[in-house]
Amino acid sequence: MAAARFLVEGKVQGVFFRASTREQALRLGLRGIARNLADGRVEVVAAGAEDAIEALARWLQHGPPAARVDTVQREDFDAAAVAAAGFTTG
């Protein structure tokens, strides 16, 4: 199992970014969380198969149709720390 934390910047709040990310993550069999940050970014933490994490990383580069993604920062994350059962939004 692999895990990663992403910080997505751009027009990513108020455009169904978290809900769309959740749909993508569930489709890929991932678990984790997507949440808005006070500074306007969206944080995504996901755990699962490495190829699924990579597919989510590619999707996050553009997000849903109404979004405008400027940058995506990625860092490895402790898969054991992702304790959510399923994929949640916060």
GROMACS .gro file of N, CA, C and O in nm:
model
  360
    1MET      N    1   0.085  -0.118   0.000
    1MET     CA    2   0.000   0.000   0.000
    1MET      C    3   0.089   0.124   0.000
    1MET      O    4   0.188   0.131   0.071
    2ALA      N    5   0.050   0.220  -0.078
    2ALA     CA    6   0.120   0.348  -0.087
    2ALA      C    7   0.026   0.458  -0.041
    2ALA      O    8  -0.095   0.439  -0.035
    3ALA      N    9   0.083   0.573  -0.010
    3ALA     CA   10   0.000   0.688   0.028
    3ALA      C   11   0.072   0.816  -0.012
    3ALA      O   12   0.195   0.820  -0.019
    4ALA      N   13  -0.006   0.919  -0.040
    4ALA     CA   14   0.050   1.049  -0.076
    4ALA      C   15  -0.042   1.159  -0.027
    4ALA      O   16  -0.163   1.140  -0.012
    5ARG      N   17   0.020   1.274  -0.004
    5ARG     CA   18  -0.054   1.395   0.033
    5ARG      C   19  -0.033   1.495  -0.080
    5ARG      O   20   0.079   1.519  -0.124
    6PHE      N   21  -0.143   1.554  -0.126
    6PHE     CA   22  -0.140   1.651  -0.234
    6PHE      C   23  -0.196   1.783  -0.184
    6PHE      O   24  -0.296   1.785  -0.113
    7LEU      N   25  -0.135   1.893  -0.225
    7LEU     CA   26  -0.189   2.027  -0.201
    7LEU      C   27  -0.216   2.086  -0.339
    7LEU      O   28  -0.125   2.105  -0.419
    8VAL      N   29  -0.343   2.113  -0.364
    8VAL     CA   30  -0.387   2.158  -0.497
    8VAL      C   31  -0.424   2.305  -0.487
    8VAL      O   32  -0.505   2.345  -0.404
    9GLU      N   33  -0.363   2.385  -0.575
    9GLU     CA   34  -0.383   2.530  -0.572
    9GLU      C   35  -0.441   2.577  -0.704
    9GLU      O   36  -0.410   2.524  -0.810
   10GLY      N   37  -0.525   2.678  -0.697
   10GLY     CA   38  -0.590   2.736  -0.815
   10GLY      C   39  -0.734   2.767  -0.779
   10GLY      O   40  -0.767   2.794  -0.664
   11LYS      N   41  -0.822   2.758  -0.878
   11LYS     CA   42  -0.965   2.774  -0.853
   11LYS      C   43  -1.018   2.634  -0.820
   11LYS      O   44  -1.067   2.561  -0.908
   12VAL      N   45  -1.004   2.597  -0.692
   12VAL     CA   46  -1.034   2.460  -0.652
   12VAL      C   47  -1.136   2.451  -0.538
   12VAL      O   48  -1.168   2.342  -0.492
   13GLN      N   49  -1.187   2.564  -0.494
   13GLN     CA   50  -1.295   2.564  -0.395
   13GLN      C   51  -1.419   2.623  -0.460
   13GLN      O   52  -1.411   2.716  -0.538
   14GLY      N   53  -1.533   2.563  -0.428
   14GLY     CA   54  -1.659   2.611  -0.485
   14GLY      C   55  -1.685   2.559  -0.626
   14GLY      O   56  -1.772   2.609  -0.695
   15VAL      N   57  -1.610   2.456  -0.668
   15VAL     CA   58  -1.625   2.401  -0.803
   15VAL      C   59  -1.641   2.248  -0.799
   15VAL      O   60  -1.612   2.179  -0.895
   16PHE      N   61  -1.686   2.196  -0.684
   16PHE     CA   62  -1.707   2.052  -0.664
   16PHE      C   63  -1.577   1.972  -0.673
   16PHE      O   64  -1.577   1.856  -0.710
   17PHE      N   65  -1.466   2.036  -0.637
   17PHE     CA   66  -1.337   1.968  -0.645
   17PHE      C   67  -1.331   1.851  -0.547
   17PHE      O   68  -1.290   1.741  -0.583
   18ARG      N   69  -1.371   1.874  -0.422
   18ARG     CA   70  -1.364   1.767  -0.322
   18ARG      C   71  -1.455   1.650  -0.358
   18ARG      O   72  -1.415   1.534  -0.351
   19ALA      N   73  -1.578   1.679  -0.397
   19ALA     CA   74  -1.672   1.573  -0.432
   19ALA      C   75  -1.623   1.495  -0.554
   19ALA      O   76  -1.632   1.372  -0.558
   20SER      N   77  -1.571   1.565  -0.652
   20SER     CA   78  -1.520   1.499  -0.772
   20SER      C   79  -1.397   1.416  -0.740
   20SER      O   80  -1.378   1.306  -0.794
   21THR      N   81  -1.313   1.467  -0.649
   21THR     CA   82  -1.195   1.391  -0.606
   21THR      C   83  -1.239   1.264  -0.536
   21THR      O   84  -1.182   1.156  -0.558
   22ARG      N   85  -1.339   1.275  -0.452
   22ARG     CA   86  -1.392   1.157  -0.382
   22ARG      C   87  -1.440   1.053  -0.483
   22ARG      O   88  -1.409   0.934  -0.470
   23GLU      N   89  -1.515   1.094  -0.583
   23GLU     CA   90  -1.563   1.001  -0.686
   23GLU      C   91  -1.447   0.932  -0.756
   23GLU      O   92  -1.450   0.811  -0.776
   24GLN      N   93  -1.346   1.010  -0.794
   24GLN     CA   94  -1.229   0.953  -0.861
   24GLN      C   95  -1.159   0.853  -0.770
   24GLN      O   96  -1.121   0.744  -0.813
   25ALA      N   97  -1.139   0.892  -0.645
   25ALA     CA   98  -1.068   0.806  -0.550
   25ALA      C   99  -1.143   0.675  -0.527
   25ALA      O  100  -1.081   0.567  -0.527
   26LEU      N  101  -1.273   0.682  -0.509
   26LEU     CA  102  -1.351   0.561  -0.490
   26LEU      C  103  -1.345   0.471  -0.613
   26LEU      O  104  -1.334   0.349  -0.602
   27ARG      N  105  -1.351   0.532  -0.730
   27ARG     CA  106  -1.342   0.456  -0.855
   27ARG      C  107  -1.208   0.383  -0.864
   27ARG      O  108  -1.199   0.274  -0.918
   28LEU      N  109  -1.104   0.445  -0.808
   28LEU     CA  110  -0.969   0.387  -0.811
   28LEU      C  111  -0.941   0.295  -0.693
   28LEU      O  112  -0.833   0.237  -0.683
   29GLY      N  113  -1.037   0.282  -0.601
   29GLY     CA  114  -1.020   0.195  -0.486
   29GLY      C  115  -0.932   0.253  -0.376
   29GLY      O  116  -0.872   0.179  -0.298
   30LEU      N  117  -0.927   0.385  -0.369
   30LEU     CA  118  -0.844   0.453  -0.269
   30LEU      C  119  -0.925   0.488  -0.146
   30LEU      O  120  -1.048   0.495  -0.151
   31ARG      N  121  -0.856   0.513  -0.036
   31ARG     CA  122  -0.919   0.567   0.083
   31ARG      C  123  -0.843   0.691   0.126
   31ARG      O  124  -0.727   0.709   0.089
   32GLY      N  125  -0.909   0.778   0.199
   32GLY     CA  126  -0.843   0.901   0.242
   32GLY      C  127  -0.941   1.014   0.263
   32GLY      O  128  -1.056   0.991   0.298
   33ILE      N  129  -0.893   1.135   0.237
   33ILE     CA  130  -0.975   1.253   0.263
   33ILE      C  131  -0.938   1.365   0.165
   33ILE      O  132  -0.824   1.375   0.120
   34ALA      N  133  -1.035   1.447   0.133
   34ALA     CA  134  -1.013   1.571   0.057
   34ALA      C  135  -1.080   1.681   0.138
   34ALA      O  136  -1.197   1.667   0.176
   35ARG      N  137  -1.005   1.788   0.166
   35ARG     CA  138  -1.065   1.896   0.245
   35ARG      C  139  -1.014   2.031   0.201
   35ARG      O  140  -0.901   2.044   0.152
   36ASN      N  141  -1.099   2.131   0.217
   36ASN     CA  142  -1.062   2.269   0.187
   36ASN      C  143  -0.970   2.320   0.297
   36ASN      O  144  -0.991   2.291   0.415
   37LEU      N  145  -0.873   2.399   0.258
   37LEU     CA  146  -0.786   2.467   0.354
   37LEU      C  147  -0.822   2.615   0.357
   37LEU      O  148  -0.875   2.670   0.260
   38ALA      N  149  -0.794   2.679   0.467
   38ALA     CA  150  -0.830   2.819   0.485
   38ALA      C  151  -0.764   2.911   0.382
   38ALA      O  152  -0.816   3.018   0.351
   39ASP      N  153  -0.650   2.870   0.327
   39ASP     CA  154  -0.579   2.953   0.230
   39ASP      C  155  -0.628   2.936   0.086
   39ASP      O  156  -0.570   2.990  -0.007
   40GLY      N  157  -0.737   2.859   0.067
   40GLY     CA  158  -0.795   2.844  -0.067
   40GLY      C  159  -0.752   2.718  -0.140
   40GLY      O  160  -0.805   2.686  -0.246
   41ARG      N  161  -0.656   2.646  -0.086
   41ARG     CA  162  -0.613   2.521  -0.149
   41ARG      C  163  -0.701   2.405  -0.103
   41ARG      O  164  -0.778   2.417  -0.010
   42VAL      N  165  -0.686   2.293  -0.172
   42VAL     CA  166  -0.750   2.169  -0.130
   42VAL      C  167  -0.639   2.071  -0.096
   42VAL      O  168  -0.543   2.055  -0.172
   43GLU      N  169  -0.653   2.006   0.019
   43GLU     CA  170  -0.560   1.902   0.061
   43GLU      C  171  -0.625   1.766   0.032
   43GLU      O  172  -0.741   1.744   0.067
   44VAL      N  173  -0.549   1.678  -0.030
   44VAL     CA  174  -0.596   1.543  -0.058
   44VAL      C  175  -0.493   1.446  -0.002
   44VAL      O  176  -0.374   1.458  -0.033
   45VAL      N  177  -0.538   1.355   0.083
   45VAL     CA  178  -0.452   1.248   0.133
   45VAL      C  179  -0.517   1.118   0.089
   45VAL      O  180  -0.636   1.096   0.116
   46ALA      N  181  -0.442   1.034   0.018
   46ALA     CA  182  -0.498   0.911  -0.035
   46ALA      C  183  -0.403   0.795  -0.013
   46ALA      O  184  -0.281   0.811  -0.019
   47ALA      N  185  -0.462   0.678   0.011
   47ALA     CA  186  -0.384   0.556   0.030
   47ALA      C  187  -0.446   0.444  -0.051
   47ALA      O  188  -0.568   0.436  -0.068
   48GLY      N  189  -0.359   0.357  -0.103
   48GLY     CA  190  -0.405   0.243  -0.181
   48GLY      C  191  -0.293   0.194  -0.270
   48GLY      O  192  -0.175   0.218  -0.242
   49ALA      N  193  -0.329   0.130  -0.377
   49ALA     CA  194  -0.231   0.077  -0.471
   49ALA      C  195  -0.153   0.192  -0.537
   49ALA      O  196  -0.210   0.298  -0.566
   50GLU      N  197  -0.024   0.170  -0.558
   50GLU     CA  198   0.062   0.273  -0.618
   50GLU      C  199   0.009   0.322  -0.752
   50GLU      O  200   0.009   0.442  -0.778
   51ASP      N  201  -0.038   0.231  -0.837
   51ASP     CA  202  -0.088   0.273  -0.968
   51ASP      C  203  -0.215   0.358  -0.954
   51ASP      O  204  -0.238   0.450  -1.032
   52ALA      N  205  -0.296   0.331  -0.852
   52ALA     CA  206  -0.415   0.412  -0.828
   52ALA      C  207  -0.377   0.551  -0.777
   52ALA      O  208  -0.438   0.651  -0.818
   53ILE      N  209  -0.275   0.558  -0.693
   53ILE     CA  210  -0.226   0.688  -0.645
   53ILE      C  211  -0.176   0.770  -0.764
   53ILE      O  212  -0.203   0.890  -0.775
   54GLU      N  213  -0.103   0.705  -0.854
   54GLU     CA  214  -0.051   0.773  -0.972
   54GLU      C  215  -0.164   0.823  -1.062
   54GLU      O  216  -0.157   0.934  -1.116
   55ALA      N  217  -0.268   0.742  -1.078
   55ALA     CA  218  -0.383   0.783  -1.159
   55ALA      C  219  -0.453   0.903  -1.095
   55ALA      O  220  -0.493   0.997  -1.165
   56LEU      N  221  -0.468   0.903  -0.963
   56LEU     CA  222  -0.528   1.017  -0.895
   56LEU      C  223  -0.441   1.141  -0.912
   56LEU      O  224  -0.492   1.251  -0.937
   57ALA      N  225  -0.310   1.124  -0.902
   57ALA     CA  226  -0.218   1.237  -0.919
   57ALA      C  227  -0.235   1.300  -1.056
   57ALA      O  228  -0.236   1.423  -1.069
   58ARG      N  229  -0.250   1.218  -1.158
   58ARG     CA  230  -0.272   1.272  -1.295
   58ARG      C  231  -0.405   1.346  -1.302
   58ARG      O  232  -0.414   1.454  -1.360
   59TRP      N  233  -0.510   1.290  -1.241
   59TRP     CA  234  -0.641   1.354  -1.244
   59TRP      C  235  -0.638   1.488  -1.171
   59TRP      O  236  -0.700   1.585  -1.215
   60LEU      N  237  -0.567   1.494  -1.059
   60LEU     CA  238  -0.560   1.618  -0.981
   60LEU      C  239  -0.496   1.732  -1.058
   60LEU      O  240  -0.518   1.849  -1.026
   61GLN      N  241  -0.420   1.703  -1.161
   61GLN     CA  242  -0.357   1.807  -1.241
   61GLN      C  243  -0.459   1.896  -1.313
   61GLN      O  244  -0.429   2.009  -1.350
   62HIS      N  245  -0.581   1.844  -1.332
   62HIS     CA  246  -0.685   1.925  -1.399
   62HIS      C  247  -0.814   1.930  -1.318
   62HIS      O  248  -0.887   2.028  -1.326
   63GLY      N  249  -0.847   1.825  -1.241
   63GLY     CA  250  -0.967   1.824  -1.159
   63GLY      C  251  -1.094   1.824  -1.241
   63GLY      O  252  -1.094   1.792  -1.360
   64PRO      N  253  -1.208   1.863  -1.180
   64PRO     CA  254  -1.335   1.866  -1.250
   64PRO      C  255  -1.341   1.982  -1.351
   64PRO      O  256  -1.257   2.073  -1.345
   65PRO      N  257  -1.439   1.980  -1.440
   65PRO     CA  258  -1.445   2.080  -1.548
   65PRO      C  259  -1.443   2.226  -1.502
   65PRO      O  260  -1.381   2.310  -1.567
   66ALA      N  261  -1.507   2.260  -1.391
   66ALA     CA  262  -1.514   2.399  -1.348
   66ALA      C  263  -1.388   2.448  -1.276
   66ALA      O  264  -1.373   2.566  -1.251
   67ALA      N  265  -1.298   2.356  -1.246
   67ALA     CA  266  -1.177   2.393  -1.172
   67ALA      C  267  -1.069   2.447  -1.265
   67ALA      O  268  -1.070   2.423  -1.385
   68ARG      N  269  -0.976   2.521  -1.204
   68ARG     CA  270  -0.853   2.562  -1.272
   68ARG      C  271  -0.739   2.529  -1.175
   68ARG      O  272  -0.725   2.591  -1.070
   69VAL      N  273  -0.663   2.429  -1.210
   69VAL     CA  274  -0.553   2.386  -1.124
   69VAL      C  275  -0.426   2.457  -1.169
   69VAL      O  276  -0.386   2.446  -1.285
   70ASP      N  277  -0.365   2.531  -1.077
   70ASP     CA  278  -0.239   2.600  -1.107
   70ASP      C  279  -0.119   2.514  -1.069
   70ASP      O  280  -0.025   2.502  -1.147
   71THR      N  281  -0.121   2.457  -0.950
   71THR     CA  282  -0.011   2.371  -0.905
   71THR      C  283  -0.063   2.258  -0.819
   71THR      O  284  -0.167   2.270  -0.753
   72VAL      N  285   0.010   2.148  -0.822
   72VAL     CA  286  -0.016   2.035  -0.733
   72VAL      C  287   0.117   1.997  -0.671
   72VAL      O  288   0.212   1.963  -0.741
   73GLN      N  289   0.124   2.008  -0.539
   73GLN     CA  290   0.243   1.963  -0.467
   73GLN      C  291   0.213   1.824  -0.412
   73GLN      O  292   0.102   1.796  -0.368
   74ARG      N  293   0.314   1.737  -0.417
   74ARG     CA  294   0.295   1.600  -0.369
   74ARG      C  295   0.407   1.562  -0.274
   74ARG      O  296   0.523   1.598  -0.295
   75GLU      N  297   0.368   1.489  -0.170
   75GLU     CA  298   0.468   1.433  -0.080
   75GLU      C  299   0.421   1.294  -0.039
   75GLU      O  300   0.300   1.266  -0.034
   76ASP      N  301   0.517   1.205  -0.015
   76ASP     CA  302   0.483   1.072   0.033
   76ASP      C  303   0.421   1.085   0.171
   76ASP      O  304   0.447   1.181   0.245
   77PHE      N  305   0.338   0.989   0.206
   77PHE     CA  306   0.265   0.993   0.331
   77PHE      C  307   0.265   0.853   0.389
   77PHE      O  308   0.270   0.754   0.316
   78ASP      N  309   0.256   0.842   0.520
   78ASP     CA  310   0.252   0.713   0.587
   78ASP      C  311   0.115   0.648   0.563
   78ASP      O  312   0.014   0.697   0.613
   79ALA      N  313   0.114   0.538   0.489
   79ALA     CA  314  -0.012   0.473   0.455
   79ALA      C  315  -0.088   0.430   0.580
   79ALA      O  316  -0.211   0.435   0.584
   80ALA      N  317  -0.017   0.388   0.684
   80ALA     CA  318  -0.084   0.346   0.808
   80ALA      C  319  -0.156   0.462   0.876
   80ALA      O  320  -0.252   0.440   0.951
   81ALA      N  321  -0.115   0.585   0.847
   81ALA     CA  322  -0.177   0.701   0.910
   81ALA      C  323  -0.310   0.737   0.846
   81ALA      O  324  -0.387   0.814   0.902
   82VAL      N  325  -0.338   0.681   0.729
   82VAL     CA  326  -0.465   0.709   0.660
   82VAL      C  327  -0.566   0.607   0.714
   82VAL      O  328  -0.581   0.499   0.663
   83ALA      N  329  -0.634   0.646   0.819
   83ALA     CA  330  -0.721   0.552   0.892
   83ALA      C  331  -0.865   0.554   0.845
   83ALA      O  332  -0.946   0.476   0.892
   84ALA      N  333  -0.901   0.642   0.751
   84ALA     CA  334  -1.040   0.652   0.708
   84ALA      C  335  -1.084   0.523   0.637
   84ALA      O  336  -1.009   0.467   0.559
   85ALA      N  337  -1.203   0.479   0.666
   85ALA     CA  338  -1.259   0.364   0.596
   85ALA      C  339  -1.341   0.418   0.479
   85ALA      O  340  -1.451   0.466   0.497
   86GLY      N  341  -1.286   0.418   0.363
   86GLY     CA  342  -1.351   0.477   0.247
   86GLY      C  343  -1.282   0.607   0.213
   86GLY      O  344  -1.167   0.629   0.250
   87PHE      N  345  -1.348   0.695   0.145
   87PHE     CA  346  -1.291   0.825   0.108
   87PHE      C  347  -1.388   0.931   0.150
   87PHE      O  348  -1.504   0.929   0.110
   88THR      N  349  -1.343   1.024   0.234
   88THR     CA  350  -1.431   1.125   0.289
   88THR      C  351  -1.392   1.263   0.239
   88THR      O  352  -1.282   1.284   0.189
   89THR      N  353  -1.482   1.356   0.255
   89THR     CA  354  -1.452   1.497   0.231
   89THR      C  355  -1.477   1.572   0.359
   89THR      O  356  -1.567   1.535   0.437
   90GLY      N  357  -1.397   1.671   0.383
   90GLY     CA  358  -1.412   1.746   0.507
   90GLY      C  359  -1.408   1.893   0.484
   90GLY      O  360  -1.389   1.942   0.378
   0.00000   0.00000   0.00000
